[in-house]
PDB file of C-alpha atoms in Angstrom:
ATOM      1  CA  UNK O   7     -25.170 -27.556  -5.354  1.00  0.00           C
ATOM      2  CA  UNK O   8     -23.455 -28.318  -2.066  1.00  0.00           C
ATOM      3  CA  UNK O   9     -19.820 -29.602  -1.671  1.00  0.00           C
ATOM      4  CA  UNK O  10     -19.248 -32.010   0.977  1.00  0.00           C
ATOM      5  CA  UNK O  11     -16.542 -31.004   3.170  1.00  0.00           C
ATOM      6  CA  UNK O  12     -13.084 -32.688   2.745  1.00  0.00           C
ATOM      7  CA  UNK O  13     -10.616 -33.309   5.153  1.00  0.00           C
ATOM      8  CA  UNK O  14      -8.688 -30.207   4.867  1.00  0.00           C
ATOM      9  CA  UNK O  15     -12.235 -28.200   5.077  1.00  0.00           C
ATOM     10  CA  UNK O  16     -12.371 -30.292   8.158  1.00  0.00           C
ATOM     11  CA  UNK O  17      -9.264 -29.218   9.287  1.00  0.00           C
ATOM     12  CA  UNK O  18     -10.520 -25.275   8.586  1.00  0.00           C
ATOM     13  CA  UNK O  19     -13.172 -25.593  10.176  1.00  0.00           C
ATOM     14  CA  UNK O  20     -11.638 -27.612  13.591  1.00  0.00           C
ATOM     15  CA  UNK O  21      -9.236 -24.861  13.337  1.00  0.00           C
ATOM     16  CA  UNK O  22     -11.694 -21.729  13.365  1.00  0.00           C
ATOM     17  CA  UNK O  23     -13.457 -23.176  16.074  1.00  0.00           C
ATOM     18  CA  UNK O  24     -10.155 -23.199  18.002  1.00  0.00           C
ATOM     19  CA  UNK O  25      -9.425 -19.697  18.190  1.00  0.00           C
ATOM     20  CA  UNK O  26     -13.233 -19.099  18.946  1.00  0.00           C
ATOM     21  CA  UNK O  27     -13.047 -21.201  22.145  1.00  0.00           C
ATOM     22  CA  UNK O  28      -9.565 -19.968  22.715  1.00  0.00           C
ATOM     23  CA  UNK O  29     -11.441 -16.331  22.493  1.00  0.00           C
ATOM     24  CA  UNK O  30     -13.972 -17.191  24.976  1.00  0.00           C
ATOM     25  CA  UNK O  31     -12.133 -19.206  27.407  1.00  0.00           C
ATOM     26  CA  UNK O  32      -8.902 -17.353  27.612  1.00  0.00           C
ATOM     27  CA  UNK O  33      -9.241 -14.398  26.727  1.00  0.00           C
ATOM     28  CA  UNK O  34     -12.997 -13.785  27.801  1.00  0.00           C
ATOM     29  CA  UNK O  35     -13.984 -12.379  24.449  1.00  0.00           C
ATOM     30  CA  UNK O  36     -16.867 -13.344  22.669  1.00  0.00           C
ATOM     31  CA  UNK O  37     -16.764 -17.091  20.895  1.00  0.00           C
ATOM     32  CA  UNK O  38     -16.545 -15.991  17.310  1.00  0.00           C
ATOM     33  CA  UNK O  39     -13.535 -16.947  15.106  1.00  0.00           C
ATOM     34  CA  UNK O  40     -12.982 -16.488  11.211  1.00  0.00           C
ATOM     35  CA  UNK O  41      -9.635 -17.631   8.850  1.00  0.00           C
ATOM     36  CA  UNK O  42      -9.242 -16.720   5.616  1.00  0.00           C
ATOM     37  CA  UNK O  43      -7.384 -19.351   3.344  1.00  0.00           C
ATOM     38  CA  UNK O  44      -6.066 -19.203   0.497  1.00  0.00           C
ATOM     39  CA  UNK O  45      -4.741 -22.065  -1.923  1.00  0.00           C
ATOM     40  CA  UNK O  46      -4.775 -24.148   1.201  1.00  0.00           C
ATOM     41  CA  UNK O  47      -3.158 -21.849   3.788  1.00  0.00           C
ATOM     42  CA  UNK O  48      -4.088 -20.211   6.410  1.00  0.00           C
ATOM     43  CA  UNK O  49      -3.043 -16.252   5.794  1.00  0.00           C
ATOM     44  CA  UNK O  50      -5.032 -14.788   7.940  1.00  0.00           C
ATOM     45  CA  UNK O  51      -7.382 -15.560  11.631  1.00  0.00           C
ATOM     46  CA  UNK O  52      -9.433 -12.891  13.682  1.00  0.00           C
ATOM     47  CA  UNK O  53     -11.884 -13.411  16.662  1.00  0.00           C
ATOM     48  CA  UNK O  54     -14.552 -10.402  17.455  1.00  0.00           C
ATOM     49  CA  UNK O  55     -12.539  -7.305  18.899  1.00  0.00           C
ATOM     50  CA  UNK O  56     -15.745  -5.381  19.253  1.00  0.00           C
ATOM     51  CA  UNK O  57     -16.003  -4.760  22.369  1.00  0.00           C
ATOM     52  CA  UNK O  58     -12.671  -4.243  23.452  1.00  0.00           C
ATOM     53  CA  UNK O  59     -11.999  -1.692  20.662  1.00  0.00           C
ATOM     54  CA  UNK O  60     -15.594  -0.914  20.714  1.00  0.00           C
ATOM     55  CA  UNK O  61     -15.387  -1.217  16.934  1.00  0.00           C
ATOM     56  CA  UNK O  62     -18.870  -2.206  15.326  1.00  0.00           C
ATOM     57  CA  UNK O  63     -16.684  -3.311  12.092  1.00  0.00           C
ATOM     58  CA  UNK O  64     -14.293  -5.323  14.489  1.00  0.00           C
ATOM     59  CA  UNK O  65     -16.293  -8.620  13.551  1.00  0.00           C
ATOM     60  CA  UNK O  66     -14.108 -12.056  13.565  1.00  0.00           C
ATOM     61  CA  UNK O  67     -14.401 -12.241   9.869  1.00  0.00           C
ATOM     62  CA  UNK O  68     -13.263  -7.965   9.339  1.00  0.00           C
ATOM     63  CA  UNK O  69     -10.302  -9.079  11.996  1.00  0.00           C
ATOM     64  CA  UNK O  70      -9.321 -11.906   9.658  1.00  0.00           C
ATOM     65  CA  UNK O  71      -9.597 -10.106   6.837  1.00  0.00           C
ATOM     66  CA  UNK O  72      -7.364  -7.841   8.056  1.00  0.00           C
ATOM     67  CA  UNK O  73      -4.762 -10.170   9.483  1.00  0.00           C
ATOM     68  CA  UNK O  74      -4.500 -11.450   5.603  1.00  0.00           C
ATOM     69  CA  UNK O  75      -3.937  -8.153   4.741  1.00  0.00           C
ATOM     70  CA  UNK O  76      -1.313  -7.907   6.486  1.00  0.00           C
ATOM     71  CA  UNK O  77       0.234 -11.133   5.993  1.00  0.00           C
ATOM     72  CA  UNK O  78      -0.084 -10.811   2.366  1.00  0.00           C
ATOM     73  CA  UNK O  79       1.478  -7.381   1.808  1.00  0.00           C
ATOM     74  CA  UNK O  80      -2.170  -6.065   0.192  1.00  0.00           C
ATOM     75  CA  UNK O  81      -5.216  -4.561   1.539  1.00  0.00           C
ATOM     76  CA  UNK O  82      -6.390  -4.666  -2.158  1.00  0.00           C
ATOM     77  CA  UNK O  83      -8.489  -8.409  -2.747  1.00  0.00           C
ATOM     78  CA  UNK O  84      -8.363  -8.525  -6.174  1.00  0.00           C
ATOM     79  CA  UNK O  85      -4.356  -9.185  -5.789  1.00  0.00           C
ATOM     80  CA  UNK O  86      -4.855 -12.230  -3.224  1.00  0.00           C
ATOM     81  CA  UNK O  87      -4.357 -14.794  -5.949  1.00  0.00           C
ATOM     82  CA  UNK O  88      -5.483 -18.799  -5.187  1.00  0.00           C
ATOM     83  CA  UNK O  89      -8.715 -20.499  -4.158  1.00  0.00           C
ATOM     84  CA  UNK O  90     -10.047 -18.464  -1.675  1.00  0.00           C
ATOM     85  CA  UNK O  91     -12.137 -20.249   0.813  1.00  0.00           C
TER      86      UNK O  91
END
């Protein structure tokens, strides 16, 4: 059963895309971007570091992961609480 996208998903989505053209056009990277939201908010973005850090885990969605991580005081998922999209 698919869900057809809302605005907000919309807004996700425009918003990922940003920081993948953002990563290829500024900062010469390669054009992937990831967020992670949760309960509507953005906690955490990445774009592929791997490469640069020549990381094979460094993938957009690892870096985002991360970055929520971080914002959210918790490397440990189970604790993120919310719709997780």
């Amino acid at each position: 059963m698919s869900k057809q996208l809302d605005a907000q998903d919309e807004q996700f989505l425009a918003r990922a895309i940003e920081i993948s053209r953002h990563a290829l056009e500024d900062e010469g990277k390669t054009p992937f971007g990831a967020i992670v939201v949760i309960s509507g908010q953005i906690v955490g973005e990445g774009t592929s570091s791997v490469i640069e850090l020549r990381d094979p885990t460094a993938h957009a969605e690892v870096m985002a992961l991360r970055h929520a991580g971080s914002t959210l005081g918790s490397s440990d998922t189970t604790r993120w609480h919310g719709d997780i999209a």
